């Protein structure tokens, strides 16, 4: 699914994000969405979320549920 569309992301969704400090390297952080921080329905660089661990970043990919 597309991480640039807010409608695809809900609290509890399993995602890979890129944090601000990792944008140059592209290092991904895996986790579950706690809060959606982007208000607009789409964003070209990915919807900004807060993970349950407190990390904040933009969704790069939505992972399938187990």
Short mmCIF file of C-alpha atoms in Angstrom, two decimals:
data_model
loop_
_atom_site.label_atom_id
_atom_site.label_comp_id
_atom_site.label_asym_id
_atom_site.label_seq_id
_atom_site.Cartn_x
_atom_site.Cartn_y
_atom_site.Cartn_z
CA UNK A 1 0.00 0.00 0.00
CA UNK A 2 0.98 3.60 -0.48
CA UNK A 3 2.51 5.37 2.53
CA UNK A 4 1.76 8.75 0.94
CA UNK A 5 -2.00 8.44 1.50
CA UNK A 6 -3.36 9.11 4.98
CA UNK A 7 -6.40 6.87 4.35
CA UNK A 8 -4.09 3.80 4.16
CA UNK A 9 -2.67 4.37 7.66
CA UNK A 10 -4.42 3.83 10.98
CA UNK A 11 -3.20 3.42 14.57
CA UNK A 12 -1.78 -0.09 14.92
CA UNK A 13 -0.66 -0.32 11.26
CA UNK A 14 2.72 -2.10 10.82
CA UNK A 15 5.03 0.25 8.88
CA UNK A 16 8.60 1.16 7.98
CA UNK A 17 9.43 4.84 8.53
CA UNK A 18 12.44 7.02 7.82
CA UNK A 19 13.31 9.36 10.67
CA UNK A 20 14.51 12.93 9.99
CA UNK A 21 18.12 12.15 10.93
CA UNK A 22 18.08 9.07 8.64
CA UNK A 23 16.73 10.79 5.52
CA UNK A 24 20.19 11.00 3.90
CA UNK A 25 21.03 7.33 4.49
CA UNK A 26 17.47 6.07 3.98
CA UNK A 27 17.71 3.83 7.07
CA UNK A 28 14.27 2.47 7.89
CA UNK A 29 12.73 1.96 11.32
CA UNK A 30 10.05 -0.70 11.71
CA UNK A 31 7.16 -0.34 14.12
CA UNK A 32 3.46 0.13 14.76
CA UNK A 33 1.67 3.47 14.33
CA UNK A 34 0.49 5.17 17.52
CA UNK A 35 -0.47 8.60 16.12
CA UNK A 36 -0.83 10.13 12.65
CA UNK A 37 0.80 13.58 12.65
CA UNK A 38 0.10 14.70 9.06
CA UNK A 39 -3.29 16.39 8.69
CA UNK A 40 -3.48 16.52 4.89
CA UNK A 41 -4.90 13.50 2.98
CA UNK A 42 -1.63 12.97 1.05
CA UNK A 43 2.03 13.98 1.31
CA UNK A 44 4.67 13.47 -1.42
CA UNK A 45 7.36 12.25 1.04
CA UNK A 46 5.09 10.06 3.15
CA UNK A 47 2.63 10.58 5.98
CA UNK A 48 4.33 11.59 9.24
CA UNK A 49 3.54 9.27 12.14
CA UNK A 50 4.61 8.54 15.71
CA UNK A 51 5.36 4.90 16.43
CA UNK A 52 4.41 3.14 19.68
CA UNK A 53 8.10 3.46 20.66
CA UNK A 54 7.87 7.27 20.39
CA UNK A 55 9.95 7.55 17.19
CA UNK A 56 8.65 10.01 14.58
CA UNK A 57 9.12 9.75 10.83
CA UNK A 58 7.50 9.49 7.43
CA UNK A 59 5.96 6.21 6.26
CA UNK A 60 8.00 4.63 3.47
CA UNK A 61 6.10 1.35 3.27
CA UNK A 62 3.15 -0.33 4.87
CA UNK A 63 3.99 -3.87 5.90
CA UNK A 64 1.57 -6.79 5.62
CA UNK A 65 -0.06 -7.94 8.84
CA UNK A 66 1.02 -11.35 10.05
#
